[in-house]
Amino acid sequence: MIDGTNKVQSLYLPEVLTGERLFEISVGLPGDQLYQLRVAGSGILVFNDYPLEIHTGMREIRSGNQVVDSTKLEFDLMRYLAENPDNTKTREEILEAIWVKDGKPYVGDTHVVDVHNSNMKNKFNAQLGEQGIPYPIRTVRGVGFVFASKPRRG
């Protein structure tokens, strides 16, 4: 545990029913933003202010018992941006990070990212919109996309 402006706390919890170790890390950043990452087995991304979990090993995006359907690229887009919360990524950075096939980078229109984001947003809103959970990826016009760790209401 480190105290001060940038607080870092880590906690080891004993083996749970699955027999896997569960680690929980909370990081306090300047401006009182608190991010939380829990890793159990293959990994779960959890955000304090978002009722959303990204299960990286099972490749699932869930809120409570509800799983959001996603394609491989839609899931990879959500995971990549969620692993870099509140950090705008350009289309080129996203393509370089997740649109690689057979070791070769994607060649083509960068707006393919917009299409996959739009498809994911439609699925997310159809499945979780009734619960009042806003879509976490925002378009930063002329730049790219950002995973907002705190939901914007209204």
mmCIF file of C-alpha atoms in Angstrom:
data_model
loop_
_atom_site.group_PDB
_atom_site.id
_atom_site.type_symbol
_atom_site.label_atom_id
_atom_site.label_comp_id
_atom_site.label_asym_id
_atom_site.label_seq_id
_atom_site.Cartn_x
_atom_site.Cartn_y
_atom_site.Cartn_z
ATOM 1 C CA MET A 1 0.000 0.000 0.000
ATOM 2 C CA ILE A 2 1.324 3.438 -0.930
ATOM 3 C CA ASP A 3 -0.243 6.585 0.470
ATOM 4 C CA GLY A 4 0.048 10.111 -0.864
ATOM 5 C CA THR A 5 -1.221 11.875 -3.939
ATOM 6 C CA ASN A 6 -1.190 8.685 -6.008
ATOM 7 C CA LYS A 7 -2.611 6.034 -3.705
ATOM 8 C CA VAL A 8 -2.071 2.442 -4.677
ATOM 9 C CA GLN A 9 -3.604 -0.408 -2.744
ATOM 10 C CA SER A 10 -3.294 -4.074 -3.517
ATOM 11 C CA LEU A 11 -4.918 -6.918 -1.736
ATOM 12 C CA TYR A 12 -4.478 -10.655 -2.025
ATOM 13 C CA LEU A 13 -7.584 -12.640 -1.298
ATOM 14 C CA PRO A 14 -7.309 -16.365 -0.541
ATOM 15 C CA GLU A 15 -8.229 -18.935 -3.168
ATOM 16 C CA VAL A 16 -11.926 -18.839 -3.933
ATOM 17 C CA LEU A 17 -14.293 -21.685 -4.764
ATOM 18 C CA THR A 18 -12.869 -22.019 -8.268
ATOM 19 C CA GLY A 19 -9.425 -22.633 -6.817
ATOM 20 C CA GLU A 20 -8.069 -19.595 -8.638
ATOM 21 C CA ARG A 21 -6.293 -16.733 -6.973
ATOM 22 C CA LEU A 22 -8.173 -13.462 -6.987
ATOM 23 C CA PHE A 23 -6.196 -10.243 -6.958
ATOM 24 C CA GLU A 24 -7.813 -6.870 -6.552
ATOM 25 C CA ILE A 25 -5.968 -3.656 -7.293
ATOM 26 C CA SER A 26 -7.386 -0.200 -6.707
ATOM 27 C CA VAL A 27 -5.491 2.834 -7.949
ATOM 28 C CA GLY A 28 -6.369 6.360 -6.868
ATOM 29 C CA LEU A 29 -5.271 8.950 -9.389
ATOM 30 C CA PRO A 30 -5.066 12.735 -9.101
ATOM 31 C CA GLY A 31 -8.543 14.235 -9.170
ATOM 32 C CA ASP A 32 -9.955 11.471 -6.977
ATOM 33 C CA GLN A 33 -10.560 9.128 -9.909
ATOM 34 C CA LEU A 34 -10.468 5.548 -8.722
ATOM 35 C CA TYR A 35 -9.959 2.669 -11.092
ATOM 36 C CA GLN A 36 -10.284 -0.921 -10.072
ATOM 37 C CA LEU A 37 -9.004 -4.021 -11.787
ATOM 38 C CA ARG A 38 -9.791 -7.493 -10.545
ATOM 39 C CA VAL A 39 -8.041 -10.438 -12.067
ATOM 40 C CA ALA A 40 -9.424 -13.915 -11.512
ATOM 41 C CA GLY A 41 -7.970 -16.646 -13.667
ATOM 42 C CA SER A 42 -7.925 -15.200 -17.185
ATOM 43 C CA GLY A 43 -9.000 -11.739 -16.062
ATOM 44 C CA ILE A 44 -11.942 -9.482 -15.378
ATOM 45 C CA LEU A 45 -11.893 -5.734 -15.941
ATOM 46 C CA VAL A 46 -14.185 -3.895 -13.516
ATOM 47 C CA PHE A 47 -14.748 -0.154 -13.155
ATOM 48 C CA ASN A 48 -15.980 1.363 -9.900
ATOM 49 C CA ASP A 49 -18.407 3.777 -11.536
ATOM 50 C CA TYR A 50 -19.627 1.484 -14.297
ATOM 51 C CA PRO A 51 -21.867 -1.563 -13.774
ATOM 52 C CA LEU A 52 -19.874 -3.412 -16.404
ATOM 53 C CA GLU A 53 -17.404 -6.307 -16.368
ATOM 54 C CA ILE A 54 -15.200 -7.412 -19.225
ATOM 55 C CA HIS A 55 -14.228 -11.062 -18.854
ATOM 56 C CA THR A 56 -11.118 -11.312 -20.986
ATOM 57 C CA GLY A 57 -10.661 -15.084 -20.713
ATOM 58 C CA MET A 58 -14.279 -15.896 -21.551
ATOM 59 C CA ARG A 59 -14.430 -12.949 -23.995
ATOM 60 C CA GLU A 60 -17.654 -11.662 -22.479
ATOM 61 C CA ILE A 61 -18.968 -8.199 -21.768
ATOM 62 C CA ARG A 62 -21.508 -8.380 -18.947
ATOM 63 C CA SER A 63 -23.550 -6.376 -16.547
ATOM 64 C CA GLY A 64 -24.910 -8.538 -13.756
ATOM 65 C CA ASN A 65 -26.246 -11.680 -15.391
ATOM 66 C CA GLN A 66 -26.706 -10.032 -18.799
ATOM 67 C CA VAL A 67 -24.076 -10.838 -21.447
ATOM 68 C CA VAL A 68 -23.738 -8.455 -24.394
ATOM 69 C CA ASP A 69 -23.345 -10.277 -27.708
ATOM 70 C CA SER A 70 -20.218 -9.253 -29.579
ATOM 71 C CA THR A 71 -18.076 -10.367 -32.476
ATOM 72 C CA LYS A 72 -14.338 -10.941 -32.027
ATOM 73 C CA LEU A 73 -13.468 -7.454 -33.272
ATOM 74 C CA GLU A 74 -16.225 -5.748 -31.272
ATOM 75 C CA PHE A 75 -15.021 -7.454 -28.095
ATOM 76 C CA ASP A 76 -11.382 -6.622 -28.862
ATOM 77 C CA LEU A 77 -12.327 -2.972 -29.443
ATOM 78 C CA MET A 78 -14.175 -2.761 -26.113
ATOM 79 C CA ARG A 79 -11.383 -4.537 -24.223
ATOM 80 C CA TYR A 80 -8.586 -2.436 -25.773
ATOM 81 C CA LEU A 81 -10.305 0.836 -24.940
ATOM 82 C CA ALA A 82 -11.338 -0.373 -21.457
ATOM 83 C CA GLU A 83 -7.726 -1.300 -20.708
ATOM 84 C CA ASN A 84 -6.880 2.356 -21.471
ATOM 85 C CA PRO A 85 -9.760 4.185 -19.709
ATOM 86 C CA ASP A 86 -10.217 7.903 -20.295
ATOM 87 C CA ASN A 87 -7.375 7.792 -22.834
ATOM 88 C CA THR A 88 -8.449 8.718 -26.353
ATOM 89 C CA LYS A 89 -7.100 6.339 -28.989
ATOM 90 C CA THR A 90 -6.901 7.229 -32.659
ATOM 91 C CA ARG A 91 -8.346 4.948 -35.297
ATOM 92 C CA GLU A 92 -4.812 4.152 -36.391
ATOM 93 C CA GLU A 93 -3.786 3.132 -32.850
ATOM 94 C CA ILE A 94 -6.844 0.898 -32.572
ATOM 95 C CA LEU A 95 -6.210 -0.709 -35.948
ATOM 96 C CA GLU A 96 -2.571 -1.308 -35.059
ATOM 97 C CA ALA A 97 -3.514 -2.869 -31.719
ATOM 98 C CA ILE A 98 -6.356 -5.195 -32.719
ATOM 99 C CA TRP A 99 -6.814 -5.411 -36.501
ATOM 100 C CA VAL A 100 -3.870 -7.681 -37.234
ATOM 101 C CA LYS A 101 -4.384 -10.827 -39.308
ATOM 102 C CA ASP A 102 -1.667 -13.410 -39.890
ATOM 103 C CA GLY A 103 0.851 -10.939 -38.476
ATOM 104 C CA LYS A 104 -0.042 -8.311 -41.071
ATOM 105 C CA PRO A 105 -1.567 -4.933 -40.173
ATOM 106 C CA TYR A 106 -4.931 -3.859 -41.551
ATOM 107 C CA VAL A 107 -4.786 -2.000 -44.848
ATOM 108 C CA GLY A 108 -7.830 0.026 -45.806
ATOM 109 C CA ASP A 109 -10.194 2.712 -44.620
ATOM 110 C CA THR A 110 -9.706 3.569 -40.943
ATOM 111 C CA HIS A 111 -13.437 4.179 -40.564
ATOM 112 C CA VAL A 112 -13.905 0.411 -40.289
ATOM 113 C CA VAL A 113 -13.419 1.115 -36.556
ATOM 114 C CA ASP A 114 -16.496 3.371 -36.636
ATOM 115 C CA VAL A 115 -18.564 0.597 -38.211
ATOM 116 C CA HIS A 116 -17.597 -1.976 -35.560
ATOM 117 C CA ASN A 117 -18.106 0.555 -32.766
ATOM 118 C CA SER A 118 -21.550 1.424 -34.123
ATOM 119 C CA ASN A 119 -22.514 -2.257 -34.341
ATOM 120 C CA MET A 120 -21.315 -2.825 -30.761
ATOM 121 C CA LYS A 121 -23.180 0.263 -29.539
ATOM 122 C CA ASN A 122 -26.436 -0.963 -31.118
ATOM 123 C CA LYS A 123 -26.078 -4.384 -29.446
ATOM 124 C CA PHE A 124 -25.099 -2.839 -26.105
ATOM 125 C CA ASN A 125 -28.025 -0.410 -26.100
ATOM 126 C CA ALA A 126 -30.488 -3.112 -27.182
ATOM 127 C CA GLN A 127 -29.397 -5.387 -24.344
ATOM 128 C CA LEU A 128 -28.507 -2.955 -21.550
ATOM 129 C CA GLY A 129 -30.196 0.323 -22.500
ATOM 130 C CA GLU A 130 -33.412 -0.612 -20.677
ATOM 131 C CA GLN A 131 -31.368 -0.907 -17.472
ATOM 132 C CA GLY A 132 -30.177 2.677 -17.942
ATOM 133 C CA ILE A 133 -26.572 1.666 -18.589
ATOM 134 C CA PRO A 134 -25.048 4.080 -21.118
ATOM 135 C CA TYR A 135 -22.613 2.848 -23.772
ATOM 136 C CA PRO A 136 -19.079 3.439 -22.421
ATOM 137 C CA ILE A 137 -17.259 4.200 -25.676
ATOM 138 C CA ARG A 138 -17.463 7.776 -26.854
ATOM 139 C CA THR A 139 -16.441 9.149 -30.213
ATOM 140 C CA VAL A 140 -13.931 11.983 -30.008
ATOM 141 C CA ARG A 141 -14.725 13.787 -33.217
ATOM 142 C CA GLY A 142 -11.813 14.037 -35.620
ATOM 143 C CA VAL A 143 -9.566 11.973 -33.332
ATOM 144 C CA GLY A 144 -10.848 8.536 -32.378
ATOM 145 C CA PHE A 145 -12.511 6.835 -29.427
ATOM 146 C CA VAL A 146 -12.344 6.758 -25.635
ATOM 147 C CA PHE A 147 -13.700 4.392 -22.971
ATOM 148 C CA ALA A 148 -15.285 6.668 -20.367
ATOM 149 C CA SER A 149 -14.784 5.142 -16.925
ATOM 150 C CA LYS A 150 -17.641 7.222 -15.507
ATOM 151 C CA PRO A 151 -21.022 7.042 -17.236
ATOM 152 C CA ARG A 152 -22.452 10.235 -18.637
ATOM 153 C CA ARG A 153 -26.144 10.486 -17.831
ATOM 154 C CA GLY A 154 -28.683 12.329 -19.882
#
